[in-house]
Amino acid sequence: MKTLLAVTLVAGLLTPTAAEPSHVEGQLPSGAAYVMDVPADWNHTVLLYSHGYAPDGVPNVAQNAPSDATRSTLLDHGYALIGSSYAETGWALEKALPDQMSTLDEFVRRFGSPRQAIAWGTSLGGMITTGLAERHGRRFAGALAMCGLEQGGVANWNNTLDPVFAVRTLLAPGSTAPLVDLPDQATALGSVGELSAALTAAQATPQGRARTALAAALHNIPAWTDPSLPEPAPDDYDTAQRNQYQSLIGTVYVGLSWRQEAETWAGGNPSWNTGVDYTGMLARSSVRTEVEVLYARAGLSLAADLATLAHAPRLSADPAAVGYVVQNLTFTGRPETPLLTIHTTGDALVPVQAEHAYADAVHRSGRDPLLRQAFVRRGGHCSFTAGEMLAALEAVQHRANTGFWPDTGPNALNAAARRLDPDATHAYLAYRPAPYPRPFDLAR
């Protein structure tokens, strides 16, 4: 059992310290920037934060916390907070993991070895955190992956292809807009414009809206996607479809513009839909009933459209590019340190079914005791309250301190979140996501 920290615990979280933090910025040999905040009365736990996706051309700054609120609370409670920018933007997994480990090494060089290091991150940073747990887990006492791409890289790009393929096939028949092997951003954005225009035009008719819902269902885009709007009623398929249409515009952008960046890293196309059964995929979708209802209302044959998808020319992958994304980054399901993942149920960018994919991989690898998963009932990507994130981090800290997981059920996590963030409304719930549409992992 790991040695307990020499600090007082109050319901699991460290008692606040009174000291002001010190702030350090610098640059790693790779060119990545790093940032470190270390309280004078440090509790000897360091939190290594991995930030989310930064597209090419966007400022790439070092980050050591997901929000100002979490940063302030954790510094007040004695944690050291560190993180890097990663040396590159885009699908930068090749650079991100070594840059994060170099940041931890630099922290040790400057401040000495911590009693514990915990990895945590959001979105692509959640994926990086899971990669750290699998590949460098012995350096960490625990890990927290929030709203991460837990399906892994190959599965992500495969399933991102599916709705874009459906949009082109059903809403822009005859289009030759390229979906893969995108040589540059101009080509990618040309396809984005053409398919986005087709989606917008489709919203004008019941038939177009039904086909848009089918495309969304292949990616499991949920009915509730915006935390600023109320959750649609279970049978309010019109509102659900409107939300999915708006999210699908973003999916088309990610599935083409961001894909082009990923293909540049991979040296080719890492995705395929050869042999994919879209009828079976719809049958497993979390929003299948909505699609069936909207097709019936529109007087369309769902079977005919599925047959159109089945007979449309398919796309093949470049094996070398697949190999690159296997390495950067596809999961084995074998974390080497305790890992907690959290996800919102209404995440359109990284649908919650990604968590099912990782749980299956962990189960096949026989490491279920190391994994816990929790879910928040809310629309949006990474739309957690500060309290929800802090409660999850507290659970990881408890596991690191004691060797045993605390109660990670919704009642316990909501109670902790209310204690840590009393002014917000917290929404952990009991939930099991549907299967991921296109799982791909290295579990064995």
CSV table of C-alpha atoms in Angstrom, one decimal:
chain,number,residue,atom,x,y,z
A,1,MET,CA,0.0,0.0,0.0
A,2,LYS,CA,1.3,3.4,-0.9
A,3,THR,CA,2.4,5.6,2.0
A,4,LEU,CA,-0.2,8.2,3.0
A,5,LEU,CA,0.6,11.8,2.4
A,6,ALA,CA,1.7,13.6,5.6
A,7,VAL,CA,-1.3,16.0,5.4
A,8,THR,CA,-4.8,16.2,6.9
A,9,LEU,CA,-7.6,14.8,4.8
A,10,VAL,CA,-11.1,16.4,5.0
A,11,ALA,CA,-13.6,14.0,3.4
A,12,GLY,CA,-10.8,13.0,1.0
A,13,LEU,CA,-9.5,16.4,-0.1
A,14,LEU,CA,-6.4,18.1,1.4
A,15,THR,CA,-6.9,20.9,3.9
A,16,PRO,CA,-6.2,24.2,2.3
A,17,THR,CA,-2.8,25.8,2.8
A,18,ALA,CA,-2.2,29.5,3.3
A,19,ALA,CA,0.9,29.9,1.2
A,20,GLU,CA,1.1,31.7,-2.1
A,21,PRO,CA,2.2,29.6,-5.1
A,22,SER,CA,5.3,30.3,-7.1
A,23,HIS,CA,5.1,30.3,-10.9
A,24,VAL,CA,7.7,29.0,-13.4
A,25,GLU,CA,7.7,29.0,-17.2
A,26,GLY,CA,10.2,27.6,-19.6
A,27,GLN,CA,10.9,25.6,-22.7
A,28,LEU,CA,11.7,22.0,-23.2
A,29,PRO,CA,14.5,20.8,-25.7
A,30,SER,CA,11.7,19.9,-28.1
A,31,GLY,CA,10.5,23.5,-28.2
A,32,ALA,CA,7.4,22.9,-26.2
A,33,ALA,CA,6.7,25.5,-23.5
A,34,TYR,CA,5.9,24.4,-19.9
A,35,VAL,CA,4.3,26.0,-16.9
A,36,MET,CA,4.6,25.1,-13.3
A,37,ASP,CA,2.8,26.4,-10.2
A,38,VAL,CA,4.1,25.2,-6.9
A,39,PRO,CA,2.8,26.3,-3.6
A,40,ALA,CA,5.4,27.2,-1.0
A,41,ASP,CA,3.7,24.8,1.4
A,42,TRP,CA,3.6,22.0,-1.3
A,43,ASN,CA,1.8,18.8,-0.3
A,44,HIS,CA,4.3,16.7,-2.4
A,45,THR,CA,1.7,15.7,-4.9
A,46,VAL,CA,2.1,17.0,-8.5
A,47,LEU,CA,-0.7,17.0,-11.0
A,48,LEU,CA,0.4,16.7,-14.7
A,49,TYR,CA,-2.3,18.2,-16.9
A,50,SER,CA,-2.7,17.4,-20.6
A,51,HIS,CA,-4.6,19.9,-22.6
A,52,GLY,CA,-6.9,19.3,-25.6
A,53,TYR,CA,-6.6,19.6,-29.3
A,54,ALA,CA,-5.0,22.7,-30.7
A,55,PRO,CA,-5.5,23.0,-34.5
A,56,ASP,CA,-2.7,24.2,-36.7
A,57,GLY,CA,-2.6,28.0,-36.7
A,58,VAL,CA,-4.1,28.3,-33.2
A,59,PRO,CA,-2.0,29.7,-30.3
A,60,ASN,CA,-0.3,26.7,-28.6
A,61,VAL,CA,0.3,27.7,-25.0
A,62,ALA,CA,1.3,25.6,-22.0
A,63,GLN,CA,-1.6,24.7,-19.6
A,64,ASN,CA,-1.5,23.1,-16.2
A,65,ALA,CA,-5.3,23.0,-15.3
A,66,PRO,CA,-8.6,22.8,-17.2
A,67,SER,CA,-10.0,26.0,-15.7
A,68,ASP,CA,-9.1,28.9,-13.5
A,69,ALA,CA,-11.4,27.6,-10.8
A,70,THR,CA,-9.8,24.2,-10.6
A,71,ARG,CA,-6.3,25.8,-10.7
A,72,SER,CA,-7.1,28.1,-7.8
A,73,THR,CA,-8.7,25.4,-5.6
A,74,LEU,CA,-5.9,22.9,-6.2
A,75,LEU,CA,-3.2,25.5,-5.4
A,76,ASP,CA,-5.0,26.5,-2.3
A,77,HIS,CA,-5.0,22.8,-1.3
A,78,GLY,CA,-1.2,22.4,-1.8
A,79,TYR,CA,-1.0,20.7,-5.1
A,80,ALA,CA,1.8,21.5,-7.6
A,81,LEU,CA,0.4,21.9,-11.1
A,82,ILE,CA,2.4,21.3,-14.2
A,83,GLY,CA,1.8,20.9,-18.0
A,84,SER,CA,3.3,21.6,-21.4
A,85,SER,CA,2.0,23.0,-24.7
A,86,TYR,CA,3.3,20.0,-26.7
A,87,ALA,CA,5.9,20.9,-29.3
A,88,GLU,CA,3.4,20.8,-32.2
A,89,THR,CA,-0.3,21.4,-32.8
A,90,GLY,CA,-2.8,19.2,-34.5
A,91,TRP,CA,-2.8,15.4,-34.1
A,92,ALA,CA,0.4,15.7,-32.0
A,93,LEU,CA,0.3,12.5,-30.0
A,94,GLU,CA,3.8,11.6,-31.2
A,95,LYS,CA,5.1,14.8,-29.5
A,96,ALA,CA,2.6,15.1,-26.6
A,97,LEU,CA,3.5,12.1,-24.5
A,98,PRO,CA,7.3,12.6,-24.5
A,99,ASP,CA,6.8,16.3,-23.9
A,100,GLN,CA,4.6,15.6,-20.9
A,101,MET,CA,7.0,13.1,-19.5
A,102,SER,CA,9.9,15.7,-20.1
A,103,THR,CA,7.8,18.2,-18.2
A,104,LEU,CA,7.6,15.8,-15.2
A,105,ASP,CA,11.3,15.2,-15.4
A,106,GLU,CA,12.0,19.0,-15.4
A,107,PHE,CA,9.8,19.4,-12.4
A,108,VAL,CA,11.7,16.7,-10.6
A,109,ARG,CA,15.0,18.4,-11.6
A,110,ARG,CA,13.8,21.8,-10.2
A,111,PHE,CA,11.8,20.8,-7.1
A,112,GLY,CA,12.8,17.2,-6.3
A,113,SER,CA,10.8,14.0,-6.5
A,114,PRO,CA,7.2,14.2,-5.5
A,115,ARG,CA,5.6,11.6,-3.2
A,116,GLN,CA,3.0,11.1,-5.9
A,117,ALA,CA,2.4,12.2,-9.5
A,118,ILE,CA,-1.1,12.1,-10.9
A,119,ALA,CA,-1.9,12.5,-14.6
A,120,TRP,CA,-5.1,14.2,-15.7
A,121,GLY,CA,-6.4,15.8,-18.9
A,122,THR,CA,-9.3,16.8,-21.0
A,123,SER,CA,-10.4,15.9,-24.6
A,124,LEU,CA,-7.3,15.0,-26.6
A,125,GLY,CA,-5.6,15.5,-23.3
A,126,GLY,CA,-7.8,12.8,-21.8
A,127,MET,CA,-6.5,10.5,-24.5
A,128,ILE,CA,-3.0,11.6,-23.7
A,129,THR,CA,-3.6,10.9,-20.1
A,130,THR,CA,-4.8,7.3,-20.9
A,131,GLY,CA,-1.7,6.9,-23.0
A,132,LEU,CA,0.5,8.0,-20.1
A,133,ALA,CA,-1.4,5.5,-17.8
A,134,GLU,CA,-0.7,2.7,-20.3
A,135,ARG,CA,2.8,3.6,-21.4
A,136,HIS,CA,4.3,5.3,-18.4
A,137,GLY,CA,1.9,4.2,-15.6
A,138,ARG,CA,4.7,3.3,-13.2
A,139,ARG,CA,5.6,7.0,-12.9
A,140,PHE,CA,2.0,7.9,-11.7
A,141,ALA,CA,0.0,7.0,-8.6
A,142,GLY,CA,-3.2,7.4,-10.6
A,143,ALA,CA,-4.8,9.1,-13.6
A,144,LEU,CA,-8.0,11.0,-14.5
A,145,ALA,CA,-9.1,11.1,-18.2
A,146,MET,CA,-11.9,13.6,-18.8
A,147,CYS,CA,-14.0,13.6,-22.0
A,148,GLY,CA,-11.2,11.7,-23.6
A,149,LEU,CA,-10.9,9.9,-26.9
A,150,GLU,CA,-11.0,6.6,-25.1
A,151,GLN,CA,-11.8,4.7,-28.3
A,152,GLY,CA,-8.3,5.3,-29.4
A,153,GLY,CA,-7.0,6.9,-32.6
A,154,VAL,CA,-7.8,4.3,-35.3
A,155,ALA,CA,-11.4,3.9,-34.0
A,156,ASN,CA,-11.8,7.7,-33.8
A,157,TRP,CA,-10.8,8.3,-37.4
A,158,ASN,CA,-12.8,5.3,-38.6
A,159,ASN,CA,-16.0,6.4,-36.9
A,160,THR,CA,-15.5,10.1,-37.8
A,161,LEU,CA,-15.5,8.9,-41.4
A,162,ASP,CA,-18.9,7.2,-41.2
A,163,PRO,CA,-21.2,10.2,-40.8
A,164,VAL,CA,-19.3,12.3,-43.4
A,165,PHE,CA,-19.5,9.3,-45.8
A,166,ALA,CA,-23.3,9.2,-45.2
A,167,VAL,CA,-23.7,12.9,-45.7
A,168,ARG,CA,-21.9,12.8,-49.1
A,169,THR,CA,-23.7,9.6,-50.2
A,170,LEU,CA,-27.3,10.5,-49.2
A,171,LEU,CA,-27.4,14.3,-49.2
A,172,ALA,CA,-24.9,15.1,-52.0
A,173,PRO,CA,-25.3,12.2,-54.5
A,174,GLY,CA,-22.9,12.5,-57.3
A,175,SER,CA,-20.5,14.6,-55.3
A,176,THR,CA,-16.8,13.9,-55.7
A,177,ALA,CA,-15.7,15.9,-52.7
A,178,PRO,CA,-12.7,14.0,-51.3
A,179,LEU,CA,-13.2,12.5,-47.8
A,180,VAL,CA,-9.7,11.1,-47.3
A,181,ASP,CA,-6.2,11.5,-48.8
A,182,LEU,CA,-6.6,15.2,-48.4
A,183,PRO,CA,-3.4,16.9,-49.6
A,184,ASP,CA,-3.9,20.3,-48.0
A,185,GLN,CA,-6.3,22.4,-46.0
A,186,ALA,CA,-7.7,24.1,-49.1
A,187,THR,CA,-8.9,20.7,-50.3
A,188,ALA,CA,-10.3,19.7,-47.0
A,189,LEU,CA,-12.1,23.0,-46.5
A,190,GLY,CA,-13.5,22.7,-50.0
A,191,SER,CA,-15.1,19.4,-49.0
A,192,VAL,CA,-16.3,21.0,-45.7
A,193,GLY,CA,-18.1,23.8,-47.6
A,194,GLU,CA,-19.8,21.4,-50.1
A,195,LEU,CA,-21.0,19.0,-47.5
A,196,SER,CA,-22.0,21.7,-45.0
A,197,ALA,CA,-24.1,23.3,-47.8
A,198,ALA,CA,-25.8,19.9,-48.5
A,199,LEU,CA,-26.6,19.6,-44.8
A,200,THR,CA,-28.1,23.1,-44.6
A,201,ALA,CA,-30.2,22.5,-47.7
A,202,ALA,CA,-31.4,19.2,-46.3
A,203,GLN,CA,-32.9,20.9,-43.2
A,204,ALA,CA,-35.6,22.4,-45.4
A,205,THR,CA,-37.4,19.1,-46.0
A,206,PRO,CA,-38.6,16.2,-43.8
A,207,GLN,CA,-36.6,13.8,-46.1
A,208,GLY,CA,-33.4,15.7,-45.7
A,209,ARG,CA,-33.8,15.9,-41.9
A,210,ALA,CA,-34.4,12.2,-41.7
A,211,ARG,CA,-31.2,11.5,-43.7
A,212,THR,CA,-29.3,13.9,-41.5
A,213,ALA,CA,-30.5,12.0,-38.4
A,214,LEU,CA,-29.2,8.8,-40.0
A,215,ALA,CA,-25.8,10.3,-40.6
A,216,ALA,CA,-25.7,11.5,-37.0
A,217,ALA,CA,-26.8,8.1,-35.7
A,218,LEU,CA,-23.8,6.4,-37.3
A,219,HIS,CA,-21.6,8.6,-35.0
A,220,ASN,CA,-24.0,8.3,-32.0
A,221,ILE,CA,-24.4,12.1,-31.9
A,222,PRO,CA,-26.8,12.6,-29.0
A,223,ALA,CA,-30.1,14.4,-28.8
A,224,TRP,CA,-28.8,16.9,-26.2
A,225,THR,CA,-25.6,18.6,-27.4
A,226,ASP,CA,-25.6,22.1,-25.9
A,227,PRO,CA,-25.4,22.6,-22.1
A,228,SER,CA,-27.0,26.1,-22.5
A,229,LEU,CA,-30.2,24.6,-23.8
A,230,PRO,CA,-32.7,22.3,-22.0
A,231,GLU,CA,-32.5,18.5,-22.6
A,232,PRO,CA,-35.1,17.5,-25.2
A,233,ALA,CA,-37.9,15.2,-24.0
A,234,PRO,CA,-37.2,11.5,-24.9
A,235,ASP,CA,-39.8,11.7,-27.8
A,236,ASP,CA,-39.0,15.2,-29.0
A,237,TYR,CA,-37.2,14.0,-32.1
A,238,ASP,CA,-37.5,17.3,-34.0
A,239,THR,CA,-35.4,19.1,-31.4
A,240,ALA,CA,-33.0,16.2,-31.2
A,241,GLN,CA,-32.6,16.2,-34.9
A,242,ARG,CA,-32.0,20.0,-35.0
A,243,ASN,CA,-29.3,19.7,-32.3
A,244,GLN,CA,-27.7,16.8,-34.2
A,245,TYR,CA,-27.7,18.8,-37.5
A,246,GLN,CA,-25.9,21.7,-35.8
A,247,SER,CA,-23.4,19.3,-34.3
A,248,LEU,CA,-23.0,17.4,-37.6
A,249,ILE,CA,-21.8,20.6,-39.2
A,250,GLY,CA,-18.9,20.5,-36.7
A,251,THR,CA,-18.4,16.8,-37.2
A,252,VAL,CA,-17.9,17.5,-41.0
A,253,TYR,CA,-15.3,20.1,-40.2
A,254,VAL,CA,-13.4,17.9,-37.8
A,255,GLY,CA,-13.8,14.9,-40.1
A,256,LEU,CA,-12.1,16.8,-42.9
A,257,SER,CA,-10.0,19.7,-41.7
A,258,TRP,CA,-8.6,18.0,-38.6
A,259,ARG,CA,-8.4,14.7,-40.6
A,260,GLN,CA,-6.1,16.5,-43.1
A,261,GLU,CA,-3.8,17.4,-40.2
A,262,ALA,CA,-3.9,13.8,-38.9
A,263,GLU,CA,-3.1,12.5,-42.4
A,264,THR,CA,-0.1,14.8,-42.6
A,265,TRP,CA,1.2,13.3,-39.4
A,266,ALA,CA,0.4,9.7,-40.5
A,267,GLY,CA,1.7,10.1,-44.0
A,268,GLY,CA,-1.6,9.0,-45.5
A,269,ASN,CA,-5.1,7.9,-44.8
A,270,PRO,CA,-5.5,5.8,-41.6
A,271,SER,CA,-9.2,5.1,-42.0
A,272,TRP,CA,-11.4,2.7,-44.0
A,273,ASN,CA,-15.0,1.7,-44.3
A,274,THR,CA,-14.5,-1.4,-46.5
A,275,GLY,CA,-16.7,-4.2,-45.1
A,276,VAL,CA,-18.6,-1.9,-42.7
A,277,ASP,CA,-22.2,-2.9,-42.1
A,278,TYR,CA,-24.1,0.4,-41.7
A,279,THR,CA,-27.4,-1.4,-41.1
A,280,GLY,CA,-25.9,-3.2,-38.2
A,281,MET,CA,-24.3,0.0,-37.0
A,282,LEU,CA,-27.6,1.8,-36.9
A,283,ALA,CA,-29.2,-1.1,-35.1
A,284,ARG,CA,-26.7,-0.6,-32.3
A,285,SER,CA,-27.0,3.2,-32.3
A,286,SER,CA,-28.2,5.0,-29.2
A,287,VAL,CA,-30.5,7.2,-31.4
A,288,ARG,CA,-31.9,4.5,-33.7
A,289,THR,CA,-35.5,5.0,-32.7
A,290,GLU,CA,-35.3,8.7,-33.6
A,291,VAL,CA,-34.1,7.8,-37.1
A,292,GLU,CA,-36.9,5.2,-37.6
A,293,VAL,CA,-39.6,7.7,-36.5
A,294,LEU,CA,-38.3,10.5,-38.7
A,295,TYR,CA,-38.0,8.2,-41.8
A,296,ALA,CA,-41.6,7.1,-41.2
A,297,ARG,CA,-42.8,10.7,-40.9
A,298,ALA,CA,-41.0,11.7,-44.1
A,299,GLY,CA,-42.4,8.7,-46.1
A,300,LEU,CA,-38.9,7.5,-46.8
A,301,SER,CA,-37.6,4.0,-47.0
A,302,LEU,CA,-34.9,3.5,-44.4
A,303,ALA,CA,-34.0,0.2,-45.9
A,304,ALA,CA,-33.5,1.8,-49.3
A,305,ASP,CA,-31.1,4.4,-47.9
A,306,LEU,CA,-29.2,1.8,-46.0
A,307,ALA,CA,-28.9,-0.2,-49.3
A,308,THR,CA,-27.6,3.0,-51.0
A,309,LEU,CA,-24.9,3.2,-48.3
A,310,ALA,CA,-24.1,-0.5,-48.6
A,311,HIS,CA,-23.5,-0.2,-52.4
A,312,ALA,CA,-21.7,3.1,-52.4
A,313,PRO,CA,-18.0,2.8,-53.3
A,314,ARG,CA,-16.0,2.3,-50.1
A,315,LEU,CA,-12.7,3.8,-48.9
A,316,SER,CA,-9.5,1.9,-48.0
A,317,ALA,CA,-6.7,2.8,-45.6
A,318,ASP,CA,-3.0,3.2,-46.2
A,319,PRO,CA,-1.5,0.4,-44.0
A,320,ALA,CA,1.5,2.5,-43.0
A,321,ALA,CA,-0.8,5.3,-41.9
A,322,VAL,CA,-2.8,2.9,-39.8
A,323,GLY,CA,0.4,1.7,-38.2
A,324,TYR,CA,1.3,5.3,-37.4
A,325,VAL,CA,-2.0,5.9,-35.6
A,326,VAL,CA,-1.8,2.5,-33.9
A,327,GLN,CA,1.4,3.9,-32.3
A,328,ASN,CA,0.1,7.5,-31.9
A,329,LEU,CA,-2.3,6.6,-30.3
A,330,THR,CA,-4.3,3.4,-30.0
A,331,PHE,CA,-4.9,1.6,-26.7
A,332,THR,CA,-4.0,-1.8,-25.3
A,333,GLY,CA,-6.6,-1.7,-22.5
A,334,ARG,CA,-3.7,-2.3,-20.0
A,335,PRO,CA,-3.3,0.7,-17.8
A,336,GLU,CA,-0.4,0.4,-15.4
A,337,THR,CA,-1.9,2.7,-12.8
A,338,PRO,CA,-5.4,3.3,-11.5
A,339,LEU,CA,-7.5,5.2,-14.0
A,340,LEU,CA,-10.8,7.0,-13.6
A,341,THR,CA,-12.6,8.3,-16.7
A,342,ILE,CA,-15.5,10.8,-16.7
A,343,HIS,CA,-17.7,11.8,-19.7
A,344,THR,CA,-20.8,13.8,-20.4
A,345,THR,CA,-23.7,11.9,-21.9
A,346,GLY,CA,-24.4,14.7,-24.4
A,347,ASP,CA,-20.9,14.9,-26.0
A,348,ALA,CA,-21.2,15.4,-29.8
A,349,LEU,CA,-17.5,15.8,-30.5
A,350,VAL,CA,-16.4,12.6,-28.6
A,351,PRO,CA,-19.6,10.6,-28.1
A,352,VAL,CA,-19.9,8.9,-24.7
A,353,GLN,CA,-19.8,5.5,-26.3
A,354,ALA,CA,-16.0,5.9,-26.5
A,355,GLU,CA,-16.0,5.0,-22.8
A,356,HIS,CA,-17.6,1.6,-23.7
A,357,ALA,CA,-14.9,0.9,-26.2
A,358,TYR,CA,-12.1,1.4,-23.6
A,359,ALA,CA,-14.0,-0.5,-20.9
A,360,ASP,CA,-14.2,-3.5,-23.3
A,361,ALA,CA,-10.5,-3.3,-24.0
A,362,VAL,CA,-9.6,-3.2,-20.3
A,363,HIS,CA,-11.9,-6.1,-19.6
A,364,ARG,CA,-10.4,-8.2,-22.3
A,365,SER,CA,-6.9,-7.4,-20.9
A,366,GLY,CA,-8.0,-8.5,-17.4
A,367,ARG,CA,-7.4,-5.1,-15.7
A,368,ASP,CA,-10.9,-4.2,-14.6
A,369,PRO,CA,-9.8,-3.4,-11.0
A,370,LEU,CA,-7.7,-0.5,-12.3
A,371,LEU,CA,-10.5,1.2,-14.1
A,372,ARG,CA,-13.5,3.2,-12.9
A,373,GLN,CA,-15.8,5.2,-15.1
A,374,ALA,CA,-18.4,7.9,-14.2
A,375,PHE,CA,-20.8,9.9,-16.3
A,376,VAL,CA,-22.4,13.3,-16.1
A,377,ARG,CA,-25.9,14.1,-17.5
A,378,ARG,CA,-25.2,17.2,-19.5
A,379,GLY,CA,-24.9,18.3,-23.1
A,380,GLY,CA,-21.6,19.4,-24.5
A,381,HIS,CA,-18.0,18.4,-24.8
A,382,CYS,CA,-16.0,18.6,-21.6
A,383,SER,CA,-18.8,20.7,-20.0
A,384,PHE,CA,-18.1,19.6,-16.5
A,385,THR,CA,-18.5,21.8,-13.4
A,386,ALA,CA,-15.3,22.6,-11.5
A,387,GLY,CA,-16.8,20.5,-8.7
A,388,GLU,CA,-17.4,17.5,-10.9
A,389,MET,CA,-13.7,17.5,-12.0
A,390,LEU,CA,-12.5,18.1,-8.4
A,391,ALA,CA,-14.6,15.3,-7.1
A,392,ALA,CA,-13.2,12.9,-9.7
A,393,LEU,CA,-9.7,14.0,-8.9
A,394,GLU,CA,-10.3,13.5,-5.2
A,395,ALA,CA,-11.4,9.9,-5.9
A,396,VAL,CA,-8.2,9.2,-7.8
A,397,GLN,CA,-6.2,10.8,-4.9
A,398,HIS,CA,-8.1,8.5,-2.5
A,399,ARG,CA,-7.2,5.4,-4.6
A,400,ALA,CA,-3.6,6.6,-4.7
A,401,ASN,CA,-3.4,7.1,-1.0
A,402,THR,CA,-5.1,4.0,0.2
A,403,GLY,CA,-4.8,1.4,-2.6
A,404,PHE,CA,-8.6,1.1,-2.7
A,405,TRP,CA,-11.2,2.9,-4.8
A,406,PRO,CA,-13.7,5.0,-2.9
A,407,ASP,CA,-17.3,5.0,-3.9
A,408,THR,CA,-17.4,6.4,-7.4
A,409,GLY,CA,-21.1,6.1,-7.8
A,410,PRO,CA,-23.2,9.2,-8.7
A,411,ASN,CA,-24.4,9.9,-5.2
A,412,ALA,CA,-20.9,9.9,-3.8
A,413,LEU,CA,-19.4,12.0,-6.6
A,414,ASN,CA,-22.3,14.5,-6.5
A,415,ALA,CA,-21.9,14.9,-2.8
A,416,ALA,CA,-18.2,15.5,-3.1
A,417,ALA,CA,-18.8,18.0,-6.0
A,418,ARG,CA,-21.4,19.9,-3.9
A,419,ARG,CA,-18.9,20.2,-1.0
A,420,LEU,CA,-16.1,21.3,-3.3
A,421,ASP,CA,-18.2,23.6,-5.5
A,422,PRO,CA,-21.4,24.5,-3.7
A,423,ASP,CA,-22.7,27.2,-6.1
A,424,ALA,CA,-23.0,24.9,-9.2
A,425,THR,CA,-25.4,22.2,-10.1
A,426,HIS,CA,-23.7,18.8,-10.5
A,427,ALA,CA,-25.1,15.9,-12.4
A,428,TYR,CA,-23.3,12.6,-12.1
A,429,LEU,CA,-25.7,9.7,-12.9
A,430,ALA,CA,-25.8,6.0,-13.2
A,431,TYR,CA,-25.3,5.3,-16.9
A,432,ARG,CA,-24.0,2.7,-19.2
A,433,PRO,CA,-23.2,3.9,-22.8
A,434,ALA,CA,-24.2,1.9,-25.9
A,435,PRO,CA,-21.5,0.1,-27.7
A,436,TYR,CA,-19.0,2.1,-29.7
A,437,PRO,CA,-19.9,1.9,-33.4
A,438,ARG,CA,-16.4,1.0,-34.8
A,439,PRO,CA,-14.2,-0.3,-32.0
A,440,PHE,CA,-10.5,-0.9,-32.7
A,441,ASP,CA,-7.9,-1.6,-30.0
A,442,LEU,CA,-4.8,-3.6,-29.2
A,443,ALA,CA,-6.3,-5.6,-26.2
A,444,ARG,CA,-5.2,-9.2,-25.9
